[in-house]
Short mmCIF file of C-alpha atoms in Angstrom, two decimals:
data_model
loop_
_atom_site.label_atom_id
_atom_site.label_comp_id
_atom_site.label_asym_id
_atom_site.label_seq_id
_atom_site.Cartn_x
_atom_site.Cartn_y
_atom_site.Cartn_z
CA MET U 1 -134.33 88.15 -109.37
CA LYS U 2 -131.40 85.84 -110.07
CA TYR U 3 -128.18 86.77 -108.30
CA TYR U 4 -124.71 85.80 -109.50
CA ASP U 5 -121.44 85.98 -107.57
CA LEU U 6 -118.95 86.29 -110.41
CA HIS U 7 -115.71 85.70 -108.52
CA THR U 8 -115.27 82.77 -106.17
CA GLY U 9 -112.49 80.26 -105.78
CA SER U 10 -112.67 76.50 -106.22
CA GLY U 11 -111.38 75.32 -102.81
CA ASN U 12 -113.81 72.87 -101.14
CA LEU U 13 -116.23 73.12 -104.05
CA LYS U 14 -118.95 70.91 -102.60
CA GLU U 15 -119.30 73.12 -99.51
CA ILE U 16 -119.11 76.31 -101.60
CA LEU U 17 -122.01 75.12 -103.75
CA ARG U 18 -124.10 74.10 -100.74
CA LEU U 19 -123.55 77.39 -98.89
CA ALA U 20 -124.04 79.54 -101.98
CA ARG U 21 -127.44 77.97 -102.53
CA GLU U 22 -128.35 78.48 -98.88
CA LEU U 23 -127.32 82.15 -99.08
CA GLY U 24 -129.58 82.77 -102.06
CA TRP U 25 -127.24 82.77 -105.05
CA SER U 26 -128.57 81.49 -108.39
CA GLY U 27 -125.18 81.19 -110.01
CA LEU U 28 -121.46 81.33 -109.34
CA GLY U 29 -118.43 82.29 -111.37
CA ILE U 30 -115.66 79.94 -110.37
CA ILE U 31 -112.32 81.42 -111.22
CA ILE U 32 -109.07 79.47 -111.30
CA PRO U 33 -105.62 81.03 -111.65
CA TYR U 34 -104.07 80.99 -115.11
CA ASP U 35 -100.76 79.27 -114.49
CA ARG U 36 -98.74 76.27 -115.73
CA ASP U 37 -101.29 73.73 -114.48
CA PHE U 38 -104.26 75.69 -115.78
CA SER U 39 -105.46 73.17 -118.43
CA ARG U 40 -105.18 70.27 -115.99
CA ASN U 41 -106.95 72.19 -113.21
CA LEU U 42 -109.72 73.23 -115.58
CA GLU U 43 -110.34 69.65 -116.66
CA THR U 44 -110.38 68.43 -113.04
CA LEU U 45 -112.80 71.22 -112.10
CA ARG U 46 -115.12 70.42 -115.02
CA LYS U 47 -115.19 66.76 -113.99
CA GLU U 48 -115.82 67.67 -110.34
CA ILE U 49 -118.73 69.93 -111.29
CA LYS U 50 -120.18 67.18 -113.47
CA THR U 51 -120.09 64.68 -110.61
CA LEU U 52 -121.53 67.13 -108.05
CA LYS U 53 -124.47 68.06 -110.35
CA PRO U 54 -125.02 71.47 -108.72
CA LYS U 55 -128.41 73.16 -108.76
CA LEU U 56 -126.63 76.45 -109.43
CA ASP U 57 -125.65 77.98 -112.74
CA ILE U 58 -121.86 77.63 -112.85
CA ALA U 59 -119.60 79.70 -115.07
CA LEU U 60 -115.92 78.91 -115.30
CA GLY U 61 -113.24 81.51 -115.66
CA ALA U 62 -109.54 82.22 -115.44
CA GLU U 63 -107.64 84.85 -113.51
CA ILE U 64 -104.66 86.26 -115.34
CA SER U 65 -102.08 87.47 -112.86
CA GLY U 66 -98.34 87.99 -112.83
CA GLU U 67 -98.22 88.15 -116.64
CA LYS U 68 -96.19 90.85 -118.30
CA PRO U 69 -98.64 93.66 -119.15
CA GLY U 70 -97.83 93.24 -122.84
CA LYS U 71 -98.99 89.63 -122.77
CA ILE U 72 -102.38 90.26 -121.15
CA ARG U 73 -104.15 90.95 -124.45
CA ARG U 74 -102.83 87.82 -126.17
CA THR U 75 -103.65 85.58 -123.21
CA ALA U 76 -107.14 87.06 -122.87
CA LYS U 77 -107.80 86.52 -126.58
CA ASP U 78 -106.72 82.87 -126.34
CA LEU U 79 -108.85 82.22 -123.28
CA ARG U 80 -111.91 83.99 -124.72
CA LYS U 81 -112.64 81.02 -126.98
CA LYS U 82 -112.68 78.56 -124.08
CA LEU U 83 -114.13 80.28 -121.01
CA GLU U 84 -117.11 82.28 -119.89
CA LEU U 85 -115.22 84.68 -117.62
CA ILE U 86 -111.82 86.30 -117.93
CA VAL U 87 -110.52 88.16 -114.91
CA VAL U 88 -107.31 90.16 -114.82
CA SER U 89 -105.70 90.63 -111.44
CA GLY U 90 -104.78 94.29 -111.11
CA GLY U 91 -102.51 96.25 -108.85
CA ASP U 92 -99.78 97.31 -111.25
CA LEU U 93 -100.80 100.50 -113.11
CA GLU U 94 -99.55 99.19 -116.45
CA ALA U 95 -101.44 95.90 -115.98
CA ASN U 96 -104.61 97.79 -114.98
CA ARG U 97 -104.43 99.90 -118.10
CA ARG U 98 -103.72 96.96 -120.43
CA ALA U 99 -106.63 95.03 -118.95
CA LEU U 100 -109.00 97.94 -119.49
CA GLU U 101 -107.77 98.44 -123.06
CA THR U 102 -108.59 94.82 -123.87
CA PRO U 103 -112.27 94.27 -124.75
CA GLU U 104 -111.78 90.50 -124.26
CA THR U 105 -111.34 91.07 -120.52
CA ASP U 106 -114.53 90.82 -118.49
CA ILE U 107 -113.41 91.90 -115.03
CA LEU U 108 -110.49 93.88 -113.66
CA SER U 109 -110.03 92.54 -110.15
CA HIS U 110 -108.64 94.65 -107.28
CA PRO U 111 -106.91 97.44 -109.30
CA TYR U 112 -105.90 98.95 -105.93
CA LEU U 113 -104.00 95.88 -104.66
CA ASP U 114 -100.95 96.84 -102.56
CA ARG U 115 -101.38 100.48 -103.49
CA ASN U 116 -102.21 103.70 -101.69
CA ASP U 117 -104.56 104.85 -104.44
CA PRO U 118 -107.51 103.29 -106.30
CA GLY U 119 -105.21 102.20 -109.18
CA LEU U 120 -107.55 103.96 -111.60
CA ASP U 121 -107.80 107.44 -113.04
CA HIS U 122 -110.35 109.16 -115.26
CA VAL U 123 -108.67 107.89 -118.45
CA MET U 124 -108.86 104.29 -117.27
CA ALA U 125 -112.46 104.72 -116.12
CA LYS U 126 -113.36 105.98 -119.61
CA LEU U 127 -111.55 102.98 -121.13
CA ALA U 128 -113.51 100.63 -118.86
CA GLU U 129 -116.75 102.21 -120.06
CA LYS U 130 -115.69 102.04 -123.72
CA ASN U 131 -114.50 98.42 -123.65
CA ARG U 132 -117.14 97.24 -121.14
CA VAL U 133 -114.59 95.89 -118.68
CA ALA U 134 -116.13 95.66 -115.21
CA ILE U 135 -114.21 96.95 -112.20
CA GLU U 136 -114.50 94.47 -109.36
CA PHE U 137 -115.26 95.47 -105.78
CA SER U 138 -114.26 92.44 -103.78
CA PHE U 139 -115.61 91.89 -100.27
CA ASN U 140 -112.94 89.37 -99.32
CA GLU U 141 -110.22 92.01 -99.11
CA ILE U 142 -111.95 94.07 -96.44
CA LEU U 143 -113.11 90.94 -94.63
CA TYR U 144 -109.63 89.83 -93.61
CA ALA U 145 -108.00 93.24 -93.15
CA TYR U 146 -108.14 95.12 -89.87
CA LYS U 147 -107.86 98.67 -88.57
CA LYS U 148 -105.46 100.75 -90.66
CA ARG U 149 -105.23 98.30 -93.56
CA ARG U 150 -109.01 97.92 -93.78
CA SER U 151 -109.50 101.66 -93.73
CA GLN U 152 -106.89 102.03 -96.51
CA ILE U 153 -108.66 99.42 -98.66
CA LEU U 154 -112.01 101.08 -98.04
CA GLN U 155 -110.53 104.43 -99.04
CA ASN U 156 -109.31 102.87 -102.31
CA LEU U 157 -112.70 101.27 -102.92
CA LEU U 158 -114.43 104.61 -102.35
CA GLY U 159 -112.04 106.29 -104.79
CA ALA U 160 -112.68 103.63 -107.44
CA ALA U 161 -116.44 103.84 -106.82
CA LYS U 162 -116.37 107.59 -107.35
CA LEU U 163 -114.72 107.17 -110.77
CA VAL U 164 -116.98 104.29 -111.75
CA LYS U 165 -120.05 106.36 -110.87
CA LYS U 166 -118.87 109.48 -112.69
CA TYR U 167 -117.85 107.75 -115.93
CA LYS U 168 -120.65 105.13 -115.83
CA ALA U 169 -118.10 102.32 -116.07
CA PRO U 170 -119.43 98.80 -115.53
CA PHE U 171 -118.66 97.20 -112.20
CA THR U 172 -119.29 94.03 -110.27
CA ILE U 173 -119.49 93.40 -106.54
CA SER U 174 -118.32 89.94 -105.57
CA SER U 175 -117.46 88.04 -102.44
CA GLY U 176 -114.03 87.07 -103.87
CA ALA U 177 -114.36 83.95 -101.71
CA ARG U 178 -111.39 81.60 -101.53
CA GLY U 179 -113.26 79.13 -99.37
CA PRO U 180 -116.89 78.41 -98.49
CA TRP U 181 -116.90 80.55 -95.34
CA ASP U 182 -115.83 83.66 -97.26
CA LEU U 183 -119.11 83.71 -99.17
CA ARG U 184 -121.63 86.43 -98.35
CA SER U 185 -125.27 86.77 -99.39
CA PRO U 186 -126.49 89.08 -102.20
CA SER U 187 -128.17 91.32 -99.63
CA GLU U 188 -124.86 92.04 -97.86
CA LEU U 189 -123.03 92.76 -101.11
CA THR U 190 -125.85 95.13 -102.13
CA ALA U 191 -125.44 96.91 -98.79
CA LEU U 192 -121.69 97.24 -99.43
CA GLY U 193 -122.43 98.77 -102.83
CA ARG U 194 -124.75 101.32 -101.21
CA VAL U 195 -122.15 102.11 -98.56
CA LEU U 196 -119.66 102.80 -101.39
CA GLY U 197 -122.18 105.22 -102.90
CA LEU U 198 -122.83 103.23 -106.06
CA PRO U 199 -126.18 103.73 -107.82
CA ASN U 200 -128.89 101.26 -106.80
CA PRO U 201 -130.10 99.95 -110.21
CA GLU U 202 -126.49 99.36 -111.30
CA ILE U 203 -125.75 97.45 -108.09
CA LYS U 204 -128.57 95.05 -108.91
CA HIS U 205 -127.34 94.75 -112.49
CA SER U 206 -123.80 94.07 -111.28
CA LEU U 207 -125.06 91.10 -109.25
CA SER U 208 -126.98 89.65 -112.19
CA GLU U 209 -125.85 87.45 -115.07
CA GLY U 210 -125.43 90.42 -117.45
CA ILE U 211 -121.76 89.73 -118.27
CA LEU U 212 -122.33 86.00 -118.63
CA GLN U 213 -125.21 86.28 -121.10
CA GLU U 214 -123.06 88.10 -123.65
CA ASN U 215 -120.12 85.75 -123.14
CA ARG U 216 -122.26 82.65 -123.51
CA LYS U 217 -123.50 84.03 -126.80
CA ARG U 218 -119.86 84.45 -127.84
CA LEU U 219 -119.09 80.83 -127.07
CA GLY U 220 -122.06 79.70 -129.16
CA LYS U 221 -121.76 78.82 -132.85
CA LYS U 222 -124.04 81.64 -134.02
CA TRP U 223 -121.76 84.42 -132.84
CA VAL U 224 -119.46 85.99 -135.43
CA MET U 225 -118.42 89.33 -133.91
CA PRO U 226 -119.99 91.91 -131.58
CA GLY U 227 -123.40 92.77 -133.05
CA VAL U 228 -123.23 90.08 -135.76
CA GLU U 229 -124.86 86.66 -135.38
CA VAL U 230 -125.70 83.98 -137.93
CA GLU U 231 -129.32 82.83 -138.12
CA PRO U 232 -129.69 79.04 -138.37
CA MET W 1 -139.93 106.78 -63.95
CA LYS W 2 -139.42 106.08 -67.66
CA LEU W 3 -138.62 109.07 -69.86
CA LYS W 4 -140.87 109.28 -72.88
CA PRO W 5 -139.85 111.36 -75.92
CA LEU W 6 -142.33 113.38 -77.92
CA PRO W 7 -143.77 111.31 -80.80
CA SER W 8 -142.24 113.73 -83.32
CA MET W 9 -138.81 113.30 -81.72
CA LYS W 10 -138.86 109.52 -81.69
CA GLU W 11 -135.98 107.90 -83.49
CA ARG W 12 -137.00 106.05 -86.68
CA LYS W 13 -135.81 102.49 -86.37
CA ARG W 14 -135.56 99.32 -88.38
CA TYR W 15 -135.26 95.69 -87.36
CA ILE W 16 -132.75 93.48 -89.16
CA VAL W 17 -133.63 89.79 -89.00
CA PHE W 18 -130.47 87.71 -89.18
CA ARG W 19 -129.35 84.13 -88.90
CA VAL W 20 -125.97 82.63 -88.13
CA LEU W 21 -124.54 79.88 -90.31
CA SER W 22 -121.69 78.02 -88.66
CA ASP W 23 -119.19 75.37 -89.72
CA LYS W 24 -120.05 73.46 -86.54
CA PRO W 25 -123.84 73.22 -86.73
CA GLU W 26 -123.87 70.57 -83.97
CA TYR W 27 -122.92 73.26 -81.40
CA SER W 28 -125.51 76.03 -81.27
CA LEU W 29 -124.06 79.44 -80.48
CA GLU W 30 -125.02 81.29 -77.31
CA PHE W 31 -126.71 84.69 -77.50
CA GLN W 32 -123.91 86.41 -75.60
CA ALA W 33 -121.20 85.24 -78.00
CA VAL W 34 -123.23 86.31 -81.04
CA ARG W 35 -124.08 89.69 -79.49
CA ASP W 36 -120.44 90.40 -78.58
CA ALA W 37 -119.25 89.49 -82.07
CA ILE W 38 -121.88 91.72 -83.70
CA LEU W 39 -121.27 94.70 -81.43
CA ASN W 40 -117.48 94.42 -81.85
CA SER W 41 -117.84 94.31 -85.60
CA VAL W 42 -120.23 97.30 -85.60
CA LEU W 43 -117.81 99.27 -83.45
CA ASN W 44 -114.85 98.40 -85.69
CA TRP W 45 -116.66 99.12 -88.94
CA LEU W 46 -118.71 102.18 -87.98
CA GLY W 47 -116.45 103.74 -85.36
CA GLU W 48 -117.59 105.14 -82.05
CA GLU W 49 -119.45 108.17 -83.40
CA THR W 50 -121.48 106.44 -86.14
CA SER W 51 -122.20 103.40 -84.00
CA ALA W 52 -123.70 105.76 -81.43
CA ARG W 53 -125.91 107.23 -84.16
CA ALA W 54 -126.83 103.77 -85.40
CA GLY W 55 -128.02 102.79 -81.92
CA VAL W 56 -127.50 99.08 -82.52
CA TRP W 57 -129.31 96.79 -80.11
CA VAL W 58 -129.29 92.99 -80.36
CA ILE W 59 -132.60 91.87 -78.85
CA LYS W 60 -132.09 89.11 -76.31
CA ASN W 61 -135.56 87.65 -75.93
CA LEU W 62 -135.99 87.26 -79.69
CA TRP W 63 -132.86 85.08 -80.10
CA ASP W 64 -133.92 81.66 -81.39
CA ARG W 65 -131.16 79.30 -80.27
CA LYS W 66 -132.52 76.39 -82.26
CA LYS W 67 -132.78 78.22 -85.57
CA GLN W 68 -129.80 80.51 -84.74
CA LYS W 69 -131.96 83.46 -85.73
CA GLY W 70 -132.23 86.89 -84.11
CA PHE W 71 -133.24 90.53 -84.40
CA ILE W 72 -131.15 93.70 -84.35
CA ARG W 73 -132.68 97.10 -83.83
CA CYS W 74 -130.90 100.04 -85.47
CA SER W 75 -131.50 103.49 -86.85
CA ARG W 76 -133.17 103.62 -90.27
CA LYS W 77 -130.41 105.71 -91.82
CA GLU W 78 -127.60 103.34 -90.83
CA THR W 79 -129.22 100.06 -91.96
CA ASP W 80 -126.79 99.44 -94.82
CA LEU W 81 -123.75 100.13 -92.65
CA VAL W 82 -125.02 97.72 -89.99
CA LYS W 83 -125.69 95.05 -92.61
CA THR W 84 -122.14 95.44 -93.91
CA ALA W 85 -120.83 95.20 -90.34
CA LEU W 86 -122.76 91.93 -89.92
CA ALA W 87 -121.09 90.57 -93.03
CA MET W 88 -117.68 91.40 -91.51
CA VAL W 89 -118.13 88.80 -88.76
CA HIS W 90 -116.30 85.67 -89.86
CA GLN W 91 -115.51 83.93 -86.60
CA ILE W 92 -117.26 83.42 -83.27
CA GLY W 93 -115.18 81.51 -80.73
CA ASP W 94 -113.50 78.82 -82.80
CA SER W 95 -116.33 78.45 -85.33
CA ARG W 96 -116.23 79.98 -88.78
CA VAL W 97 -119.51 81.80 -89.31
CA ILE W 98 -121.54 83.78 -91.80
CA ILE W 99 -124.14 86.19 -90.44
CA GLN W 100 -126.82 86.52 -93.07
CA SER W 101 -129.38 89.31 -92.87
CA LEU W 102 -132.69 87.85 -93.94
CA ARG W 103 -134.84 90.97 -94.10
CA VAL W 104 -135.26 94.50 -92.83
CA THR W 105 -138.62 95.40 -91.30
CA GLY W 106 -140.24 98.29 -89.50
CA THR W 107 -141.84 96.13 -86.83
CA ILE W 108 -140.87 92.98 -84.98
CA LYS W 109 -144.17 91.35 -85.87
CA LYS W 110 -143.47 91.55 -89.60
CA GLY W 111 -140.02 90.06 -89.11
CA LYS W 112 -141.28 86.93 -87.38
#
């Protein structure tokens, strides 16, 4: 089976690609922040990937964060035409909800950031299921937290997992790596999913290229709208 | 005299084969440092009660210093928790590390 880590950073890219291959990943989603220098950073990253000629399947994406909740939809729509992955950084309840209401969003990252609750409720979980927006369970957050903070994050993850399981919302488990040494192998992320009580077949699906396949179709010339494609 | 439990009361165990990837591959890590890091992480992640149930044991004579590969024995029920605890180790001494679990087996022979 091919495993994909859909949320990693771009710091020290050469080492990230080498380690990811060694750990057994088939593909990576490299996400860069959507800020003022986004276009320039994207171009630089594309050039860097071209020169490195990785043996992994690379998907590029943007992380929308710090935007006013009202602007998330417009930004996601603009980016949809250019990129394979669109991630919205959660935390604020309004932002979480807007991200889940937007079908153009692929992943809602850490909806529980800086909160004492999962940042989701049953209404949002239903929205995630309806609009096929995946809730991200990121390993990186528990990796660098200790004691009370780690237990709080785990509690939030368990709460989110419960909702995801009940309402059959899509989810993804990622390493959320900022550097090469934050990467973890597919086997460890699967174990984390099981610890959170997520269903086994869905865990495997969440680590596959499911999200990317649909988005790559969208970027192709044949795609018109969901469910409609032009035959050549 | 060694105490021997009844066969029906024997604990069901699994062996996790792991390897350590380090940012300083020129210095191979000692068994003791790896064992301490793993046991600390297990204790932090599982807590005292569950780590007692998990019965984690890092096997000394199966540590391959050259390949940085080793075996952990644990209870069958707690395998996923122990694997997650292994993933929580990110530093041993002053080296950044990743502990990767390669496979889970029922016998040592199959893991080799």
